[in-house]
């Protein structure tokens, strides 16, 4: 059930086919740099930077970004770390496109990786960003965050790091973690008022 050949993951071969189409769609400086930048902006090491920026904005302009949303973002990332790196990646250990197709068939930008393809941590990270903040920010900014997430999701396939199912899985896991964090923060705030 939990293997790269499972119907929920392989999509009757379409997961691999879609990867090859997206991965080979462009090979020019604009395409490659956009893919590299989309990946770099969703690196997990940037979490403290994003937290610092979000907290600074929330404390200065609380009507634009409530502090509560920053707490959702922090807790969403904690849940994400536990779900992706504590459970799913070790459990799945699916091969990455480079291991499946070989270096002659995959357009790789960046460090070649071969294992732990499902789910995409970068895709999950982008989903947590968008889901944590998009609903509390004014509409244009929220839309911008969802466009950022779409960019990251595309970039992970374009750089040759993940199959589409990995990206969708990461997006779903990240969104669920942020939604769970929304619920936990709601209970936390309600509990604090009752005390």
CSV table of C-alpha atoms in Angstrom, one decimal:
chain,number,residue,atom,x,y,z
A,1,UNK,CA,0.0,0.0,0.0
A,2,UNK,CA,2.8,2.5,0.9
A,3,UNK,CA,5.1,2.1,-2.0
A,4,UNK,CA,6.0,4.1,-5.2
A,5,UNK,CA,3.9,1.6,-7.2
A,6,UNK,CA,0.7,2.3,-5.2
A,7,UNK,CA,-2.1,3.6,-7.3
A,8,UNK,CA,-2.5,6.7,-5.1
A,9,UNK,CA,1.1,7.6,-5.9
A,10,UNK,CA,1.9,6.2,-9.4
A,11,UNK,CA,-1.4,7.4,-11.0
A,12,UNK,CA,-1.2,4.6,-13.5
A,13,UNK,CA,2.2,6.0,-14.7
A,14,UNK,CA,1.0,9.6,-15.0
A,15,UNK,CA,3.1,10.7,-12.0
A,16,UNK,CA,6.3,9.9,-13.9
A,17,UNK,CA,5.0,11.2,-17.2
A,18,UNK,CA,4.0,14.5,-15.7
A,19,UNK,CA,7.3,14.9,-14.0
A,20,UNK,CA,9.2,14.4,-17.3
A,21,UNK,CA,6.9,16.9,-19.1
A,22,UNK,CA,7.4,19.6,-16.4
A,23,UNK,CA,11.0,18.9,-15.8
A,24,UNK,CA,11.9,19.1,-19.5
A,25,UNK,CA,9.6,22.0,-20.4
A,26,UNK,CA,12.4,24.6,-20.2
A,27,UNK,CA,16.1,24.8,-20.1
A,28,UNK,CA,17.1,28.4,-20.4
A,29,UNK,CA,18.5,30.9,-17.9
A,30,UNK,CA,15.2,32.5,-17.0
A,31,UNK,CA,13.5,29.1,-16.4
A,32,UNK,CA,16.4,27.6,-14.5
A,33,UNK,CA,16.9,30.7,-12.3
A,34,UNK,CA,13.2,30.9,-11.5
A,35,UNK,CA,13.3,27.2,-10.5
A,36,UNK,CA,16.4,27.7,-8.4
A,37,UNK,CA,15.0,30.8,-6.6
A,38,UNK,CA,11.6,29.1,-6.0
A,39,UNK,CA,13.4,26.3,-4.3
A,40,UNK,CA,15.8,28.5,-2.3
A,41,UNK,CA,12.9,30.6,-0.9
A,42,UNK,CA,11.3,27.5,0.6
A,43,UNK,CA,14.4,26.2,2.3
A,44,UNK,CA,13.6,25.2,5.9
A,45,UNK,CA,16.7,27.1,7.2
A,46,UNK,CA,14.7,30.3,6.3
A,47,UNK,CA,12.1,29.6,9.0
A,48,UNK,CA,13.8,32.0,11.5
A,49,UNK,CA,13.9,34.7,8.9
A,50,UNK,CA,10.3,34.3,8.0
A,51,UNK,CA,9.3,34.1,11.7
A,52,UNK,CA,11.3,37.3,12.4
A,53,UNK,CA,9.7,39.2,9.5
A,54,UNK,CA,6.2,38.0,10.4
A,55,UNK,CA,6.6,38.9,14.0
A,56,UNK,CA,8.0,42.3,13.2
A,57,UNK,CA,5.0,43.1,10.9
A,58,UNK,CA,2.5,41.7,13.4
A,59,UNK,CA,3.8,43.8,16.2
A,60,UNK,CA,4.1,47.0,14.1
A,61,UNK,CA,0.8,46.5,12.1
A,62,UNK,CA,-1.4,44.1,14.0
A,63,UNK,CA,-4.4,45.0,11.8
A,64,UNK,CA,-2.5,43.8,8.7
A,65,UNK,CA,-1.1,40.7,10.3
A,66,UNK,CA,-2.4,39.6,13.7
A,67,UNK,CA,0.1,38.1,16.1
A,68,UNK,CA,-2.3,35.1,16.3
A,69,UNK,CA,-1.4,34.3,12.7
A,70,UNK,CA,2.3,34.2,13.5
A,71,UNK,CA,1.6,31.7,16.3
A,72,UNK,CA,-0.3,29.6,13.8
A,73,UNK,CA,2.7,29.8,11.5
A,74,UNK,CA,5.1,28.7,14.3
A,75,UNK,CA,2.8,25.8,15.4
A,76,UNK,CA,2.1,24.8,11.8
A,77,UNK,CA,5.8,24.4,11.2
A,78,UNK,CA,6.3,22.4,14.4
A,79,UNK,CA,3.5,20.0,13.3
A,80,UNK,CA,5.0,19.9,9.8
A,81,UNK,CA,8.4,19.0,11.1
A,82,UNK,CA,6.9,16.1,13.2
A,83,UNK,CA,4.7,14.9,10.3
A,84,UNK,CA,7.2,15.1,7.4
A,85,UNK,CA,10.6,14.4,9.0
A,86,UNK,CA,9.4,12.3,12.0
A,87,UNK,CA,6.9,10.2,10.2
A,88,UNK,CA,6.3,10.4,6.5
A,89,UNK,CA,9.8,10.6,5.0
A,90,UNK,CA,11.3,7.8,7.1
A,91,UNK,CA,8.2,5.6,6.5
A,92,UNK,CA,8.0,6.3,2.7
A,93,UNK,CA,11.6,6.5,1.7
A,94,UNK,CA,10.5,6.7,-2.0
A,95,UNK,CA,13.2,7.2,-4.6
A,96,UNK,CA,13.6,10.6,-6.2
A,97,UNK,CA,13.3,11.1,-10.0
A,98,UNK,CA,17.1,11.0,-10.4
A,99,UNK,CA,17.2,7.5,-8.9
A,100,UNK,CA,14.2,6.3,-11.0
A,101,UNK,CA,15.3,7.7,-14.4
A,102,UNK,CA,19.0,8.3,-14.1
A,103,UNK,CA,21.1,11.4,-14.7
A,104,UNK,CA,20.6,11.3,-18.5
A,105,UNK,CA,16.8,11.7,-18.3
A,106,UNK,CA,16.4,14.3,-15.4
A,107,UNK,CA,17.2,18.0,-15.7
A,108,UNK,CA,18.8,18.5,-12.3
A,109,UNK,CA,19.4,22.0,-10.9
A,110,UNK,CA,21.2,21.9,-7.6
A,111,UNK,CA,22.4,19.1,-5.4
A,112,UNK,CA,21.5,15.6,-6.8
A,113,UNK,CA,19.3,13.7,-4.4
A,114,UNK,CA,18.2,10.1,-4.7
A,115,UNK,CA,15.9,9.1,-1.7
A,116,UNK,CA,13.1,10.5,0.5
A,117,UNK,CA,11.1,11.9,-2.3
A,118,UNK,CA,7.6,11.7,-0.6
A,119,UNK,CA,6.4,14.2,0.6
A,120,UNK,CA,8.2,17.3,-0.6
A,121,UNK,CA,9.3,19.3,2.5
A,122,UNK,CA,9.7,22.5,0.4
A,123,UNK,CA,6.1,22.1,-0.9
A,124,UNK,CA,4.8,21.5,2.6
A,125,UNK,CA,6.8,24.5,3.9
A,126,UNK,CA,5.3,26.8,1.2
A,127,UNK,CA,1.8,25.5,2.0
A,128,UNK,CA,2.2,26.3,5.7
A,129,UNK,CA,3.3,29.8,4.8
A,130,UNK,CA,0.3,30.4,2.6
A,131,UNK,CA,-2.3,28.7,4.8
A,132,UNK,CA,-1.0,30.4,8.0
A,133,UNK,CA,-1.1,34.0,6.7
A,134,UNK,CA,-3.3,34.2,3.6
A,135,UNK,CA,-6.6,34.3,5.4
A,136,UNK,CA,-5.6,37.0,7.8
A,137,UNK,CA,-3.8,39.3,5.4
A,138,UNK,CA,-5.5,41.7,3.0
A,139,UNK,CA,-6.6,39.9,-0.2
A,140,UNK,CA,-3.8,41.0,-2.6
A,141,UNK,CA,-1.2,39.8,-0.1
A,142,UNK,CA,-3.0,36.6,0.6
A,143,UNK,CA,-3.2,35.9,-3.2
A,144,UNK,CA,0.5,36.7,-3.4
A,145,UNK,CA,1.3,34.0,-0.8
A,146,UNK,CA,-0.7,31.4,-2.8
A,147,UNK,CA,1.2,32.4,-6.0
A,148,UNK,CA,4.4,31.9,-4.0
A,149,UNK,CA,3.3,28.4,-3.0
A,150,UNK,CA,2.5,27.5,-6.6
A,151,UNK,CA,5.9,28.8,-7.7
A,152,UNK,CA,7.6,26.6,-5.1
A,153,UNK,CA,5.5,23.6,-6.1
A,154,UNK,CA,6.4,24.0,-9.7
A,155,UNK,CA,10.1,24.7,-8.9
A,156,UNK,CA,10.5,21.4,-7.0
A,157,UNK,CA,9.6,19.5,-10.2
A,158,UNK,CA,11.5,21.9,-12.5
A,159,UNK,CA,14.8,21.4,-10.5
A,160,UNK,CA,14.4,17.6,-10.8
A,161,UNK,CA,13.9,17.0,-7.0
A,162,UNK,CA,10.3,15.7,-6.8
A,163,UNK,CA,7.5,13.9,-8.7
A,164,UNK,CA,4.2,15.8,-8.9
A,165,UNK,CA,2.7,13.3,-6.3
A,166,UNK,CA,5.5,14.4,-3.8
A,167,UNK,CA,4.6,18.0,-4.3
A,168,UNK,CA,0.9,17.4,-4.0
A,169,UNK,CA,1.5,15.3,-0.9
A,170,UNK,CA,3.7,18.0,0.6
A,171,UNK,CA,1.1,20.7,-0.2
A,172,UNK,CA,-1.7,18.6,1.5
A,173,UNK,CA,0.4,17.8,4.6
A,174,UNK,CA,1.5,21.4,4.9
A,175,UNK,CA,-2.0,22.7,4.5
A,176,UNK,CA,-3.4,20.2,7.1
A,177,UNK,CA,-0.6,21.1,9.6
A,178,UNK,CA,-1.5,24.8,9.3
A,179,UNK,CA,-5.2,24.2,9.6
A,180,UNK,CA,-4.6,22.0,12.7
A,181,UNK,CA,-2.4,24.9,14.1
A,182,UNK,CA,-5.3,27.3,13.4
A,183,UNK,CA,-7.6,25.1,15.5
A,184,UNK,CA,-5.0,24.7,18.3
A,185,UNK,CA,-4.4,28.5,18.4
A,186,UNK,CA,-8.1,29.1,18.6
A,187,UNK,CA,-8.3,26.7,21.6
A,188,UNK,CA,-5.2,28.3,23.2
A,189,UNK,CA,-6.6,31.8,22.9
A,190,UNK,CA,-10.1,30.8,24.1
A,191,UNK,CA,-8.5,29.0,27.1
A,192,UNK,CA,-6.4,32.0,27.9
A,193,UNK,CA,-9.5,34.2,28.0
A,194,UNK,CA,-11.3,31.8,30.3
A,195,UNK,CA,-8.5,31.8,32.9
